[in-house]
Amino acid sequence: MARKPKSKAQVQASPSTASIPPASTHVTPAPTSAPSFPFPYTSYASLVGIHTSLLTFTLLFLPRTSLFLPSNPLIEGLRFSPNLSFAAGFEGGQTEVALGALGKTGWISLGVVVLQVWWAGKVRGWARLSGGGDRNRSDDSDLLNAYLSTFVTCLIIYVSLVLFGAPLTSHITHTTLLSLTLSFLTTFPPAYTLGFPPFSFFNATPKNGVQSGREVLNRFTWVRLFVEFMPKTPLERTLTYPFIGTFIGCWLGAIPMGLDWERDWLVWPIPPLYTSIMGYIIGSLSAVVINSLEYLAIVGRVQEQSDEGKVGS
Amino acid sequence: MLSKGFLLLLWVFGLHLAGIYLFTRGFLLTRLSLLNTSSCTSSPFSCSLPPTHNRAVVLIIDALRFDFISPDPPSPPDPFHHNVLTLPRDLTKRFPERSWLFNAHADPPTTTLQRIKGLTTGSLPTFVDMGSNFGGVEITEDSLVKQLTAHGKKIAFMGDDTWTTVFPSSFQHNLTFPYDSFNVEDLHTVDNGVIEHLFPTLSSSSWDVIIGHFLGVDHTGHRLGPSNPTMKSKLLQMNDVLTKVVESLDDDTLLVVLGDHGMDRKGDHGGDGELETSCAVWVYSKGVDLNVGRKREEGEVLSQKKLFPGTTEPHRSIQQIDLVPTLSLLLGLPIPFNNLGTIIPELFSRPSSSSSGELEYARALQINAEQIKTYLDTYRASSSGSDLDGVWDEVVRRWDDVVSRERKDGVESLATFTRFALEECRALWAQFNIIKMGLGLALILLGLLGSWGLYVRLGVEKEKGDLKEKAEHWDWEFWVGDVLKVCLKGAGLGVVAGLLVYLVLVVITKVMDGKTMDAFDFIIFFTPFSSSLSILWTYPPPIPTRTSLTLTTVLTSTLAILPLILHTLSFFSNSFTVWEDHIVLFLLISTIVPSLLTGLRAPTSRLRTRIIGFSLLFALCVRLMAISTVCREEQQPFCHVTFFASSSLPSPPPLILLLCIPTSLVLPWVMKKAFLGTSKSDRGVAGLVLPYLLSGVLLAGNGYWVLEYLESGEVFGSGWEEVLRSARTLVARCAIGGLVAGGFGMWWLVPTCLQIETSTTTPGSTANGATPENKQVTVLGFGNAFGSPYFIFWTLWFGLVFVVTQLTGQVVLALAALALLSYLEVVDGVRDVRNIEEAVSSATPSSLLEGGVSGSGTNRIRFSEVVPLALLAIHTFHTTGHQHTIPSIQWKTAFILTSTLTYPLSPLLVMLNSFGPIFLMPLSLPLLALWNFAPLPHPSSSSLARKESVRASLGVMLYFGVCLVGSAGGVAWLRRHLMVWKIFAPRFMSAAAGLVVVDLGVLVGYGVGVGRVVGRVGEMFDGWRG
C-alpha cells in the first residue's frame, strides 16, 4: 500500500488539464501545431511499458527471491525434482514441492497486487483527465469500493475455478492465491476507475423500485466492456483488453495441467498463473498498439486540417 | 412407413458401422485361448524327449536387439551399443557345438507383457485373448512355467514384476524378487536387484530353473536412446554379469539369454518395425554337446537366414517362440498346448536316444508337429473354429501329406507343416492390417463429411433448385427423399465397383492377397464409400462465401467447435487420454460460458435471471457429478476413489446411502413442478408417469442396490443371503417390468401432456333470438406440447438406466438429469435473447414478418448447442463409475435380474450399465428442437420440429464420429507406442462402442420418440389455425 500516496499525487496533480473535452469523433482544427489530447497517449504508452516489464519481472524473477522463505535448499529443490505431475500438483504428492509452488504463487500474487494498485491509480488519473469517472466520488470511498469489489470478484473466481475442475478439498490456499491474482489483474483497475461493478444482475430494479440513472449507466458500461467486449475509447481499451487476455490466458493455462512431463512448473496453480499474467501483458500491449494507431490517425488528421487551414488563409 | 428423416439417420449409422467394422478388423485381432494342458498319457516320453539338462537359467535382457550381440553388426558400427556385449559371440566362436546365436523374430505388439505371454506359451499375442480370464492378466493357458511346476521343478524369479502378475503363484516364495517395472526414469534399481539375488541363488541348489529379467537396457533406450554412453555402460554391466554367470554354471545347466523384443532407432518399441521385432537369442550349454555326430542335411525350411538392416552377412534367424518347444524338449517336458513354434534344429542334431541311425531332431520335430496338429484340431472344434475356415482344407491336406511319408524324408515336410501353421495363425491373429485400418478410417471420415454436409444443408431454409421453393415452407422431407435416392444409387454402384476392384486387384492381377481384403471387405468398403461420395458430389456442402466470412462468424464457429477439436486432439496423447475425465469437465464448463455471457447482457431481468440461474445450476450439477470417480490405474496415486467407499471396498460411501432415497423422492417432483410446471405441461401422461411410476422405479432402483449392499456387506450377519438375494431380484424385476410394460405402454397410448378445457360462454341473445354458443378452448401445456411428452419418453429410459446403476451412480444420474433440464432452459433463454437482439438490430423490423419461418424458427439447432450435451454424455459415463478401461466394467450388474449368468440378459445389463449414460444424452437431443416449441401453425411447425430433431441427431453423431476418428487415428498412429494396449486401444474400443450407442440413441429418439410425439400432437392440432 506504499504506492497509494503516489497514485493520489498523480491524480491531484492533474486537474489543470482536466477541462479538455473528450476526443471522440470530431476534432476541431487547433490553431496550435501540436494538438493536445484528453487522453495522455505518450505517457500512457511509456507507463504500459513499465507496467508490463514489472509484471514480467514479477513473473520471472520475484519467485526466485529467497527472502522470508524457510530455507534455501527448498527453493533449489524445486528444480529438477522428480515425480511431479499434474496430479502431484493437485494432490500434493510431495509436501516439499507443494510448498514450493505455494511460495512461488505467493510471491507472484504479492507482486501483482502491488503493481495493480499502482496501475489502477494511474488509469483512474487518466479517466479523470478525459472527463470520465465520477468527480463527486471521493478517492477514499472509491478505493474502499475497489477493494470490496475485488474481494467479491475473488470469491466468484474461486468458485469458477473449482467449477472448472480445481481441487475441491485440497490446495485451498493455492486456488485462493490464484483467484486473488486474477481478481486484482481484472477487477481492481476497472473498479477503481469506473466505480462499483453491478453485481446485482438478478434484480435490475432495486428495492425502492426506482433505479437511478447513474446505476443504469454504470450497468451498461460494465456490460458493454466486460460482457460484450466492445470498448470505444482508449481508456476503455486499457481496461478491457487485459481483462480478456487474462481470462483467455488462464483458460489456456489449464490445458498443460493434464500432461505428465514431470516438470517443476507443472504443478497447480503455476501454469494458469503464468499464462494469465502473460495474457494480461499481451492484452495490455495490444491495447497500446490500437490506441497508438488511433493516436497517429488523429495526429495525422489534425495535421492535415491545419495544413488545409494554412493554405486556405 | 419409416419416415425419411429416420432413413437418413439409418444411413449415417450404416456408414459408421462399416467404417468401424473395417478398422476394427484391421486393428483388434481376437484369438480364443484354450485352457487345455499337454500331458504325456502313455509313457513319459511319448510327447517329449529324455532331458539333456536338468536345470536352466533364463536371463531376459529387456529390449536386447540382435545387433547388440551380433558378431557382424551393421557398418559403420555404433560406438555405444555395437561390439560391447561380446561374451556370447566369443563363446559361440570357441564352442560351435555348445553355443548358438540367433536373430529371433518377436511377434508384435512388441511390449513386455505380450512377449512374456508369447515366450511362455508359444502362442501369438492378440489384444483380446478371449476366454475365461477376460479382463485379467494372469496367464491361464498352458505354458512353459505351468509345465515346469507340474513336473515338480522349482522356479526362482527375479526382476520385472510383470512376471509375478501373470504367474502369481508359480514361483518359489522364498526365491521370488519382483521389482516395479513402470518407472522408466529409473535405470538401475531393477538390474541391481536382479544381480543382488542372482548369484546367491545360483550358488545354492534349491532351484531347477532361474528366470531373471533385466530392465536397464530397455529403460536406457526409452529415456536416452540406444546411442548413448549410458547404453554402453549398461551393456558392459550385462557383459560382466553374463561372464560371472557362465563361470558359476554347472555342467548340466542350460543358459538362455534373450531380449524379449528389440528397439527402434529412438529406443522405443511396441510396434512391428524390423528393429523392434529383431531380438537376440543366445543359447549356451556349458557341459553337454548338443550338436554332435554327423551333420544333418541342410533343409531350407529349418535353416532360414536373415539380413539384419545395415549388415551384409545374413545370419541364422528363428522365431522367438521357437524357444518354447526347444526348451521344453531339452528339459524333458511336454510342449505347451497352445505352442506354434518349431524346435530349433541345431540343438537336436545328435544321434537319437531311442532309435539308431536317426538324428534326435527328427523325433523332436515329430512330437512338435503332432502337438501343433492337436492344437489346431482342438481350436477348430471350439466355438471360434470358424476363424480357421479359410485355411482348414490346406491344413488337412498338408497333414495327410506328412503322415503318408516315411519318417526319414518326412522331416522336411514336418517342418513345412509347423511353419505353415504358424504363418496361417499369424495372418489370422497377429498382424495389423494397415490397409483395412486405413480404409476404415477413410470411410468414417468421408461419412462425417457427408453427414456434415447434410447437417448444414438442412439448416438452410430453402434448397436452391427445389421445385417447391416457392412454397411458403420448404418441404425438407421431399428433399431428403431425393438425397436417399442418390444414396441408394451410389450404394448400388458401390457393390458393383467393390466386386470389380476385387476381381481386378485380387483375382486377376493378384496385386493384393485375398486374405488382406476379401470380396466381402471390398463390398463393405465400396458401398458406403460410393454412396457418401455421390451425396457429396450431388449435394456438396455449401462453401462459405467471402461475404459470409466475417470475423464474428469465423470466431463464433471456431468457438463452437473448439471443444470438439481439443477433445479429439487429446486422443493423441497418453496423459490427456488418462486424464480425460478432468478434461471433459473442463470443456463442459467452458461450453456454458458463452450462454452465461449472453445471460449477463440479456435485455430483460426475467431472461437474465433465467439464463444465469440455470447456467449456474447446470455448472453446479456438472461439478458435483465430477466428485464421483473410479480412478484409472494410471491416475494413481493422485486420485481417490469416491464412487465406492474405498478403492478396495466395492460398496457405496456412507453419504450416498443417506442421499440416495431422498434423491429419488425429490427428482420426479423437481422435474414435474420446477421444469414442466412452468409451462403447465405437467398434465396428461406426465401427471401419471412422473409422480407415480418414475418415483416407484427410482425407489426400487435404490432398494435393489441397498439390498445388494446389505447382502454383500453381511450387515445382518450370515444366513440372510438367500432372502436378500431373492428380494432384490424381485425388486429389480418389478421395477424393470413395470417400466417396460406400464411406462412405455402408457406413453405409447397417450404421448401428450396437454389438458384441454372447454368453457361455454353465452354472450347474450342476438336480435333473432338465437343463442349461438361461443366455445372457448384453453389448452394447458400448449407452449411445450412437443417437449414435455418427449421428456416423459426420456425419463422412462432414464429409469431403466437408473435401476442398473450402482447407488453412487444413481445420485450422479439424478444430477445429470437436472443438468440436462437446466441446459434446456438455458438454451431456450439464449434463443429468446438472440431473437430480441435480431429484431432490434434489423434495420427493417418488418423483415421478421416477411420471413414467417424465421419467426417460428427459434428452434434452429446450432452445433454449439449440441456440444455440451455430447460432453455431458461422456461426463456422465465417467462419473457413474466408468473409465475407458476394461477393468472398470461393472460385472456385478450382470446379475440384476437373475442370480446366475443368463444369456442374453446378463451381457445386455452390463452393456446398459456401461453405455447407458452415453445412450441417454443423445436420446435427449431432440429436446433441443422440441423444448418450448409451440405446435402451431400446424403442418409447418411439425415439419420444422422433425427437421431440427434430425439436425440435432446428426450433430451429436458428428461429435462422437469426430471423437472416434481422433481415437482411431491416435491408435493407428501410435500403434508402436508403449502404452497402446493399456491406454489407446481401450479408448478406441470405447469410442467405437460409444458411437454405435449414440447412433442407436438417436435412432430410438427420432424413430420412436419424435415420430410418436410429433405425429400425435400434430394430429391434435390438425385443422387449427394458430
Short mmCIF file of C-alpha atoms in Angstrom, two decimals, chain B residues 59-70 85 100-111 115-116 118-119 217-218 256-264 269 271-283 306-309 315-323 344:
data_model
loop_
_atom_site.label_atom_id
_atom_site.label_comp_id
_atom_site.label_asym_id
_atom_site.label_seq_id
_atom_site.Cartn_x
_atom_site.Cartn_y
_atom_site.Cartn_z
CA LEU B 59 18.00 -64.39 -18.45
CA ILE B 60 15.90 -61.83 -20.24
CA ILE B 61 17.57 -58.56 -21.04
CA ASP B 62 14.61 -56.34 -21.95
CA ALA B 63 14.90 -54.85 -25.44
CA LEU B 64 18.16 -56.63 -26.31
CA ARG B 65 18.23 -56.17 -30.07
CA PHE B 66 20.06 -58.73 -32.18
CA ASP B 67 22.83 -56.38 -33.35
CA PHE B 68 23.80 -55.67 -29.73
CA ILE B 69 25.41 -59.12 -29.53
CA SER B 70 25.85 -59.88 -33.24
CA LEU B 85 28.31 -57.13 -25.19
CA TRP B 100 24.46 -70.55 -30.67
CA LEU B 101 23.42 -67.03 -31.56
CA PHE B 102 20.12 -66.36 -33.25
CA ASN B 103 18.35 -63.35 -34.68
CA ALA B 104 14.88 -64.04 -33.30
CA HIS B 105 11.68 -62.55 -34.61
CA ALA B 106 9.34 -61.35 -31.87
CA ASP B 107 5.70 -61.07 -32.84
CA PRO B 108 4.20 -57.61 -32.49
CA PRO B 109 2.89 -55.99 -30.33
CA THR B 110 6.43 -55.84 -29.04
CA THR B 111 5.58 -54.96 -25.47
CA ARG B 115 6.12 -61.00 -25.17
CA ILE B 116 6.17 -62.78 -21.83
CA GLY B 118 4.44 -65.44 -26.18
CA LEU B 119 7.69 -66.65 -24.62
CA VAL B 217 18.74 -51.68 -21.32
CA ASP B 218 15.08 -51.07 -22.11
CA VAL B 256 19.44 -68.96 -22.37
CA VAL B 257 19.89 -65.21 -22.78
CA LEU B 258 17.40 -63.30 -24.83
CA GLY B 259 15.80 -59.97 -25.49
CA ASP B 260 12.02 -60.05 -25.23
CA HIS B 261 11.86 -57.56 -28.11
CA GLY B 262 14.10 -55.06 -29.90
CA MET B 263 14.01 -51.29 -30.00
CA ASP B 264 13.71 -48.76 -32.79
CA HIS B 269 9.20 -50.36 -29.08
CA GLY B 271 5.07 -51.97 -32.97
CA ASP B 272 6.07 -54.21 -35.83
CA GLY B 273 9.16 -52.44 -37.18
CA GLU B 274 12.10 -54.60 -38.23
CA LEU B 275 14.30 -53.21 -35.45
CA GLU B 276 11.60 -53.68 -32.83
CA THR B 277 10.92 -57.31 -33.76
CA SER B 278 14.57 -58.37 -34.12
CA CYS B 279 15.77 -59.57 -30.77
CA ALA B 280 18.78 -61.55 -29.71
CA VAL B 281 18.78 -65.14 -28.50
CA TRP B 282 21.85 -66.86 -27.16
CA VAL B 283 21.74 -70.49 -26.05
CA LYS B 306 18.01 -63.18 -42.49
CA LEU B 307 19.86 -59.97 -43.15
CA PHE B 308 19.79 -57.55 -40.26
CA PRO B 309 19.24 -53.96 -41.56
CA HIS B 315 22.55 -64.54 -40.03
CA ARG B 316 20.66 -67.55 -38.77
CA SER B 317 17.17 -66.45 -37.82
CA ILE B 318 14.45 -68.13 -35.81
CA GLN B 319 11.06 -67.25 -34.41
CA GLN B 320 11.24 -66.18 -30.80
CA ILE B 321 8.52 -68.64 -29.84
CA ASP B 322 10.71 -71.47 -31.21
CA LEU B 323 12.37 -71.36 -27.82
CA ILE B 344 15.49 -75.21 -33.24
#
